[in-house]
Amino acid sequence: MQMPADAPVLICSAKGCRDVAVHALLWNNPSLHTEDRRKIWLACDEHREHLEEFLRLRGFLRDTVDAHAIPDGAG
Ligand SMILES: [Zn+2]
């Protein structure tokens, strides 16, 4: 899919980070969300591992995709 010229710049979700996000972490908290729900954290290269580890430790991490390949309905 072609990105429109005015597509918003995606910014890393890490606290205090203003870098452009290149990864999207898809996660789900089973105590809050139905199993097919996907929440998104955006991450720059530097913070991807840290954010993935945070979610993985809690059993929330489902997938990591390209920031421009976020599935429809996630968020
Ligand atoms: Zn970052």
mmCIF file of N, CA, C and O and ligand atoms in Angstrom:
data_model
loop_
_atom_site.group_PDB
_atom_site.id
_atom_site.type_symbol
_atom_site.label_atom_id
_atom_site.label_comp_id
_atom_site.label_asym_id
_atom_site.label_seq_id
_atom_site.Cartn_x
_atom_site.Cartn_y
_atom_site.Cartn_z
ATOM 1 N N MET A 1 0.842 -1.202 0.000
ATOM 2 C CA MET A 1 0.000 0.000 0.000
ATOM 3 C C MET A 1 0.879 1.255 0.000
ATOM 4 O O MET A 1 1.817 1.354 0.776
ATOM 5 N N GLN A 2 0.546 2.199 -0.873
ATOM 6 C CA GLN A 2 1.293 3.465 -0.940
ATOM 7 C C GLN A 2 0.923 4.352 0.246
ATOM 8 O O GLN A 2 -0.249 4.540 0.538
ATOM 9 N N MET A 3 1.941 4.882 0.950
ATOM 10 C CA MET A 3 1.652 5.798 2.048
ATOM 11 C C MET A 3 1.339 7.174 1.476
ATOM 12 O O MET A 3 2.055 7.657 0.610
ATOM 13 N N PRO A 4 0.270 7.820 1.954
ATOM 14 C CA PRO A 4 -0.003 9.191 1.492
ATOM 15 C C PRO A 4 1.135 10.122 1.893
ATOM 16 O O PRO A 4 1.826 9.878 2.880
ATOM 17 N N ALA A 5 1.311 11.205 1.118
ATOM 18 C CA ALA A 5 2.423 12.130 1.363
ATOM 19 C C ALA A 5 2.333 12.772 2.741
ATOM 20 O O ALA A 5 3.346 13.128 3.330
ATOM 21 N N ASP A 6 1.099 12.901 3.248
ATOM 22 C CA ASP A 6 0.945 13.552 4.547
ATOM 23 C C ASP A 6 0.772 12.536 5.676
ATOM 24 O O ASP A 6 0.230 12.843 6.722
ATOM 25 N N ALA A 7 1.216 11.297 5.459
ATOM 26 C CA ALA A 7 1.137 10.283 6.510
ATOM 27 C C ALA A 7 1.861 10.781 7.755
ATOM 28 O O ALA A 7 2.951 11.331 7.659
ATOM 29 N N PRO A 8 1.257 10.597 8.925
ATOM 30 C CA PRO A 8 1.910 11.073 10.151
ATOM 31 C C PRO A 8 3.213 10.316 10.401
ATOM 32 O O PRO A 8 3.304 9.127 10.121
ATOM 33 N N VAL A 9 4.185 11.024 10.919
ATOM 34 C CA VAL A 9 5.440 10.373 11.287
ATOM 35 C C VAL A 9 5.196 9.576 12.565
ATOM 36 O O VAL A 9 4.618 10.084 13.520
ATOM 37 N N LEU A 10 5.601 8.331 12.555
ATOM 38 C CA LEU A 10 5.411 7.472 13.717
ATOM 39 C C LEU A 10 6.581 7.663 14.678
ATOM 40 O O LEU A 10 7.731 7.568 14.281
ATOM 41 N N ILE A 11 6.251 7.921 15.932
ATOM 42 C CA ILE A 11 7.274 8.206 16.941
ATOM 43 C C ILE A 11 7.335 7.069 17.958
ATOM 44 O O ILE A 11 6.316 6.535 18.380
ATOM 45 N N CYS A 12 8.542 6.729 18.356
ATOM 46 C CA CYS A 12 8.797 5.682 19.347
ATOM 47 C C CYS A 12 7.978 5.905 20.624
ATOM 48 O O CYS A 12 7.850 7.027 21.103
ATOM 49 N N SER A 13 7.427 4.816 21.165
ATOM 50 C CA SER A 13 6.603 4.878 22.380
ATOM 51 C C SER A 13 7.418 4.924 23.674
ATOM 52 O O SER A 13 6.850 5.131 24.754
ATOM 53 N N ALA A 14 8.731 4.697 23.580
ATOM 54 C CA ALA A 14 9.545 4.691 24.801
ATOM 55 C C ALA A 14 9.510 6.075 25.456
ATOM 56 O O ALA A 14 9.491 7.099 24.776
ATOM 57 N N LYS A 15 9.492 6.073 26.769
ATOM 58 C CA LYS A 15 9.386 7.324 27.520
ATOM 59 C C LYS A 15 10.524 8.290 27.171
ATOM 60 O O LYS A 15 11.694 7.924 27.241
ATOM 61 N N GLY A 16 10.147 9.507 26.774
ATOM 62 C CA GLY A 16 11.144 10.528 26.499
ATOM 63 C C GLY A 16 11.816 10.426 25.143
ATOM 64 O O GLY A 16 12.620 11.279 24.790
ATOM 65 N N CYS A 17 11.490 9.388 24.364
ATOM 66 C CA CYS A 17 12.137 9.195 23.065
ATOM 67 C C CYS A 17 11.338 9.897 21.986
ATOM 68 O O CYS A 17 10.117 9.800 21.941
ATOM 69 N N ARG A 18 12.038 10.610 21.091
ATOM 70 C CA ARG A 18 11.368 11.320 20.000
ATOM 71 C C ARG A 18 11.839 10.795 18.647
ATOM 72 O O ARG A 18 11.642 11.439 17.634
ATOM 73 N N ASP A 19 12.463 9.615 18.665
ATOM 74 C CA ASP A 19 12.961 9.058 17.408
ATOM 75 C C ASP A 19 11.818 8.478 16.573
ATOM 76 O O ASP A 19 10.769 8.119 17.091
ATOM 77 N N VAL A 20 12.075 8.398 15.294
ATOM 78 C CA VAL A 20 11.095 7.796 14.392
ATOM 79 C C VAL A 20 11.006 6.295 14.666
ATOM 80 O O VAL A 20 12.022 5.612 14.778
ATOM 81 N N ALA A 21 9.794 5.803 14.791
ATOM 82 C CA ALA A 21 9.583 4.376 15.031
ATOM 83 C C ALA A 21 9.675 3.600 13.728
ATOM 84 O O ALA A 21 9.120 4.007 12.712
ATOM 85 N N VAL A 22 10.396 2.484 13.757
ATOM 86 C CA VAL A 22 10.497 1.615 12.584
ATOM 87 C C VAL A 22 9.907 0.236 12.856
ATOM 88 O O VAL A 22 9.738 -0.561 11.951
ATOM 89 N N HIS A 23 9.578 -0.035 14.127
ATOM 90 C CA HIS A 23 8.976 -1.314 14.495
ATOM 91 C C HIS A 23 7.648 -1.047 15.205
ATOM 92 O O HIS A 23 7.487 -0.036 15.870
ATOM 93 N N ALA A 24 6.738 -2.006 15.078
ATOM 94 C CA ALA A 24 5.481 -1.958 15.818
ATOM 95 C C ALA A 24 5.351 -3.259 16.597
ATOM 96 O O ALA A 24 5.359 -4.342 16.016
ATOM 97 N N LEU A 25 5.277 -3.138 17.917
ATOM 98 C CA LEU A 25 5.105 -4.301 18.781
ATOM 99 C C LEU A 25 3.612 -4.507 19.002
ATOM 100 O O LEU A 25 2.922 -3.598 19.458
ATOM 101 N N LEU A 26 3.140 -5.692 18.659
ATOM 102 C CA LEU A 26 1.720 -6.004 18.826
ATOM 103 C C LEU A 26 1.578 -6.819 20.099
ATOM 104 O O LEU A 26 2.232 -7.848 20.262
ATOM 105 N N TRP A 27 0.719 -6.351 20.992
ATOM 106 C CA TRP A 27 0.599 -7.039 22.276
ATOM 107 C C TRP A 27 -0.848 -7.121 22.720
ATOM 108 O O TRP A 27 -1.730 -6.446 22.202
ATOM 109 N N ASN A 28 -1.047 -7.981 23.727
ATOM 110 C CA ASN A 28 -2.380 -8.262 24.239
ATOM 111 C C ASN A 28 -2.262 -8.615 25.713
ATOM 112 O O ASN A 28 -1.436 -9.435 26.091
ATOM 113 N N ASN A 29 -3.051 -7.954 26.520
ATOM 114 C CA ASN A 29 -3.120 -8.289 27.944
ATOM 115 C C ASN A 29 -4.406 -9.088 28.177
ATOM 116 O O ASN A 29 -5.487 -8.526 28.171
ATOM 117 N N PRO A 30 -4.254 -10.410 28.370
ATOM 118 C CA PRO A 30 -5.439 -11.287 28.437
ATOM 119 C C PRO A 30 -6.417 -10.916 29.550
ATOM 120 O O PRO A 30 -7.592 -11.250 29.456
ATOM 121 N N SER A 31 -5.957 -10.211 30.579
ATOM 122 C CA SER A 31 -6.880 -9.855 31.650
ATOM 123 C C SER A 31 -7.688 -8.595 31.307
ATOM 124 O O SER A 31 -8.660 -8.271 31.970
ATOM 125 N N LEU A 32 -7.275 -7.882 30.243
ATOM 126 C CA LEU A 32 -7.991 -6.670 29.827
ATOM 127 C C LEU A 32 -8.634 -6.800 28.456
ATOM 128 O O LEU A 32 -9.629 -6.151 28.163
ATOM 129 N N HIS A 33 -8.027 -7.611 27.594
ATOM 130 C CA HIS A 33 -8.428 -7.636 26.188
ATOM 131 C C HIS A 33 -8.864 -9.033 25.761
ATOM 132 O O HIS A 33 -8.353 -10.023 26.281
ATOM 133 N N THR A 34 -9.770 -9.085 24.796
ATOM 134 C CA THR A 34 -10.078 -10.375 24.179
ATOM 135 C C THR A 34 -8.855 -10.836 23.401
ATOM 136 O O THR A 34 -8.026 -10.023 23.001
ATOM 137 N N GLU A 35 -8.735 -12.158 23.172
ATOM 138 C CA GLU A 35 -7.500 -12.718 22.638
ATOM 139 C C GLU A 35 -7.141 -12.196 21.250
ATOM 140 O O GLU A 35 -5.963 -12.116 20.891
ATOM 141 N N ASP A 36 -8.135 -11.781 20.445
ATOM 142 C CA ASP A 36 -7.818 -11.306 19.096
ATOM 143 C C ASP A 36 -7.515 -9.807 19.051
ATOM 144 O O ASP A 36 -7.156 -9.274 18.007
ATOM 145 N N ARG A 37 -7.620 -9.128 20.178
ATOM 146 C CA ARG A 37 -7.318 -7.691 20.235
ATOM 147 C C ARG A 37 -5.805 -7.490 20.165
ATOM 148 O O ARG A 37 -5.044 -8.251 20.755
ATOM 149 N N ARG A 38 -5.352 -6.460 19.458
ATOM 150 C CA ARG A 38 -3.922 -6.143 19.387
ATOM 151 C C ARG A 38 -3.693 -4.681 19.726
ATOM 152 O O ARG A 38 -4.180 -3.799 19.044
ATOM 153 N N LYS A 39 -2.953 -4.468 20.809
ATOM 154 C CA LYS A 39 -2.507 -3.126 21.159
ATOM 155 C C LYS A 39 -1.141 -2.906 20.499
ATOM 156 O O LYS A 39 -0.430 -3.863 20.198
ATOM 157 N N ILE A 40 -0.770 -1.647 20.299
ATOM 158 C CA ILE A 40 0.467 -1.348 19.581
ATOM 159 C C ILE A 40 1.381 -0.450 20.401
ATOM 160 O O ILE A 40 0.930 0.553 20.965
ATOM 161 N N TRP A 41 2.645 -0.825 20.453
ATOM 162 C CA TRP A 41 3.691 0.080 20.893
ATOM 163 C C TRP A 41 4.619 0.280 19.710
ATOM 164 O O TRP A 41 5.001 -0.688 19.050
ATOM 165 N N LEU A 42 4.974 1.524 19.474
ATOM 166 C CA LEU A 42 5.921 1.820 18.404
ATOM 167 C C LEU A 42 7.311 1.901 18.997
ATOM 168 O O LEU A 42 7.495 2.344 20.138
ATOM 169 N N ALA A 43 8.304 1.477 18.232
ATOM 170 C CA ALA A 43 9.668 1.482 18.755
ATOM 171 C C ALA A 43 10.687 1.851 17.684
ATOM 172 O O ALA A 43 10.581 1.413 16.533
ATOM 173 N N CYS A 44 11.663 2.676 18.080
ATOM 174 C CA CYS A 44 12.829 2.911 17.240
ATOM 175 C C CYS A 44 13.765 1.702 17.408
ATOM 176 O O CYS A 44 13.528 0.835 18.247
ATOM 177 N N ASP A 45 14.827 1.661 16.595
ATOM 178 C CA ASP A 45 15.767 0.544 16.692
ATOM 179 C C ASP A 45 16.342 0.397 18.093
ATOM 180 O O ASP A 45 16.499 -0.704 18.608
ATOM 181 N N GLU A 46 16.664 1.541 18.719
ATOM 182 C CA GLU A 46 17.318 1.524 20.021
ATOM 183 C C GLU A 46 16.422 0.933 21.113
ATOM 184 O O GLU A 46 16.898 0.252 22.017
ATOM 185 N N HIS A 47 15.127 1.197 21.061
ATOM 186 C CA HIS A 47 14.234 0.793 22.147
ATOM 187 C C HIS A 47 13.447 -0.478 21.884
ATOM 188 O O HIS A 47 12.715 -0.957 22.750
ATOM 189 N N ARG A 48 13.577 -1.023 20.678
ATOM 190 C CA ARG A 48 12.798 -2.223 20.345
ATOM 191 C C ARG A 48 13.001 -3.347 21.370
ATOM 192 O O ARG A 48 12.040 -3.902 21.901
ATOM 193 N N GLU A 49 14.267 -3.648 21.647
ATOM 194 C CA GLU A 49 14.569 -4.769 22.537
ATOM 195 C C GLU A 49 14.015 -4.546 23.944
ATOM 196 O O GLU A 49 13.454 -5.445 24.565
ATOM 197 N N HIS A 50 14.200 -3.332 24.449
ATOM 198 C CA HIS A 50 13.740 -2.988 25.792
ATOM 199 C C HIS A 50 12.222 -3.138 25.915
ATOM 200 O O HIS A 50 11.714 -3.719 26.874
ATOM 201 N N LEU A 51 11.507 -2.613 24.928
ATOM 202 C CA LEU A 51 10.049 -2.680 24.973
ATOM 203 C C LEU A 51 9.557 -4.116 24.764
ATOM 204 O O LEU A 51 8.603 -4.554 25.426
ATOM 205 N N GLU A 52 10.218 -4.848 23.867
ATOM 206 C CA GLU A 52 9.848 -6.253 23.656
ATOM 207 C C GLU A 52 10.031 -7.059 24.940
ATOM 208 O O GLU A 52 9.194 -7.884 25.294
ATOM 209 N N GLU A 53 11.145 -6.823 25.623
ATOM 210 C CA GLU A 53 11.437 -7.552 26.853
ATOM 211 C C GLU A 53 10.388 -7.257 27.919
ATOM 212 O O GLU A 53 9.933 -8.158 28.622
ATOM 213 N N PHE A 54 9.995 -6.000 28.038
ATOM 214 C CA PHE A 54 8.968 -5.599 29.000
ATOM 215 C C PHE A 54 7.682 -6.388 28.763
ATOM 216 O O PHE A 54 7.084 -6.940 29.692
ATOM 217 N N LEU A 55 7.270 -6.456 27.494
ATOM 218 C CA LEU A 55 6.028 -7.158 27.166
ATOM 219 C C LEU A 55 6.179 -8.673 27.288
ATOM 220 O O LEU A 55 5.273 -9.375 27.748
ATOM 221 N N ARG A 56 7.357 -9.175 26.894
ATOM 222 C CA ARG A 56 7.582 -10.619 26.915
ATOM 223 C C ARG A 56 7.551 -11.148 28.357
ATOM 224 O O ARG A 56 6.981 -12.201 28.637
ATOM 225 N N LEU A 57 8.166 -10.404 29.270
ATOM 226 C CA LEU A 57 8.204 -10.817 30.673
ATOM 227 C C LEU A 57 6.800 -10.969 31.244
ATOM 228 O O LEU A 57 6.572 -11.770 32.151
ATOM 229 N N ARG A 58 5.865 -10.168 30.755
ATOM 230 C CA ARG A 58 4.491 -10.215 31.248
ATOM 231 C C ARG A 58 3.609 -11.157 30.430
ATOM 232 O O ARG A 58 2.417 -11.290 30.711
ATOM 233 N N GLY A 59 4.210 -11.755 29.386
ATOM 234 C CA GLY A 59 3.447 -12.664 28.536
ATOM 235 C C GLY A 59 2.493 -11.945 27.599
ATOM 236 O O GLY A 59 1.537 -12.538 27.109
ATOM 237 N N PHE A 60 2.758 -10.654 27.327
ATOM 238 C CA PHE A 60 1.846 -9.857 26.506
ATOM 239 C C PHE A 60 2.250 -9.801 25.034
ATOM 240 O O PHE A 60 1.423 -9.503 24.181
ATOM 241 N N LEU A 61 3.531 -10.015 24.736
ATOM 242 C CA LEU A 61 4.020 -9.798 23.367
ATOM 243 C C LEU A 61 3.473 -10.859 22.417
ATOM 244 O O LEU A 61 3.572 -12.055 22.685
ATOM 245 N N ARG A 62 2.898 -10.418 21.305
ATOM 246 C CA ARG A 62 2.363 -11.356 20.309
ATOM 247 C C ARG A 62 3.207 -11.346 19.034
ATOM 248 O O ARG A 62 3.413 -12.375 18.413
ATOM 249 N N ASP A 63 3.655 -10.163 18.597
ATOM 250 C CA ASP A 63 4.379 -10.090 17.333
ATOM 251 C C ASP A 63 5.070 -8.729 17.226
ATOM 252 O O ASP A 63 4.683 -7.779 17.894
ATOM 253 N N THR A 64 6.112 -8.672 16.408
ATOM 254 C CA THR A 64 6.738 -7.401 16.069
ATOM 255 C C THR A 64 6.751 -7.286 14.550
ATOM 256 O O THR A 64 7.196 -8.211 13.865
ATOM 257 N N VAL A 65 6.229 -6.180 14.030
ATOM 258 C CA VAL A 65 6.147 -5.991 12.581
ATOM 259 C C VAL A 65 6.744 -4.642 12.211
ATOM 260 O O VAL A 65 7.040 -3.815 13.077
ATOM 261 N N ASP A 66 6.911 -4.419 10.912
ATOM 262 C CA ASP A 66 7.343 -3.117 10.422
ATOM 263 C C ASP A 66 6.310 -2.059 10.824
ATOM 264 O O ASP A 66 5.114 -2.313 10.813
ATOM 265 N N ALA A 67 6.785 -0.865 11.187
ATOM 266 C CA ALA A 67 5.879 0.180 11.659
ATOM 267 C C ALA A 67 4.835 0.564 10.615
ATOM 268 O O ALA A 67 3.776 1.086 10.954
ATOM 269 N N HIS A 68 5.127 0.310 9.349
ATOM 270 C CA HIS A 68 4.159 0.639 8.296
ATOM 271 C C HIS A 68 3.366 -0.577 7.857
ATOM 272 O O HIS A 68 2.680 -0.531 6.847
ATOM 273 N N ALA A 69 3.496 -1.670 8.612
ATOM 274 C CA ALA A 69 2.769 -2.897 8.271
ATOM 275 C C ALA A 69 1.844 -3.304 9.422
ATOM 276 O O ALA A 69 1.600 -4.476 9.646
ATOM 277 N N ILE A 70 1.359 -2.313 10.157
ATOM 278 C CA ILE A 70 0.452 -2.597 11.270
ATOM 279 C C ILE A 70 -0.869 -3.131 10.724
ATOM 280 O O ILE A 70 -1.452 -2.530 9.831
ATOM 281 N N PRO A 71 -1.319 -4.279 11.237
ATOM 282 C CA PRO A 71 -2.559 -4.856 10.700
ATOM 283 C C PRO A 71 -3.767 -3.981 10.954
ATOM 284 O O PRO A 71 -3.824 -3.253 11.955
ATOM 285 N N ASP A 72 -4.741 -4.059 10.056
ATOM 286 C CA ASP A 72 -5.998 -3.327 10.230
ATOM 287 C C ASP A 72 -6.654 -3.736 11.531
ATOM 288 O O ASP A 72 -6.641 -4.902 11.908
ATOM 289 N N GLY A 73 -7.214 -2.773 12.241
ATOM 290 C CA GLY A 73 -7.959 -3.092 13.458
ATOM 291 C C GLY A 73 -7.105 -3.109 14.708
ATOM 292 O O GLY A 73 -7.633 -3.195 15.804
ATOM 293 N N ALA A 74 -5.767 -3.030 14.564
ATOM 294 C CA ALA A 74 -4.909 -3.001 15.746
ATOM 295 C C ALA A 74 -4.863 -1.585 16.304
ATOM 296 O O ALA A 74 -5.043 -0.614 15.567
ATOM 297 N N GLY A 75 -4.643 -1.483 17.587
ATOM 298 C CA GLY A 75 -4.511 -0.146 18.154
ATOM 299 C C GLY A 75 -5.118 -0.047 19.531
ATOM 300 O O GLY A 75 -5.711 -0.959 20.032
HETATM 301 ZN ZN ZN B 1 13.075 5.084 21.014
#
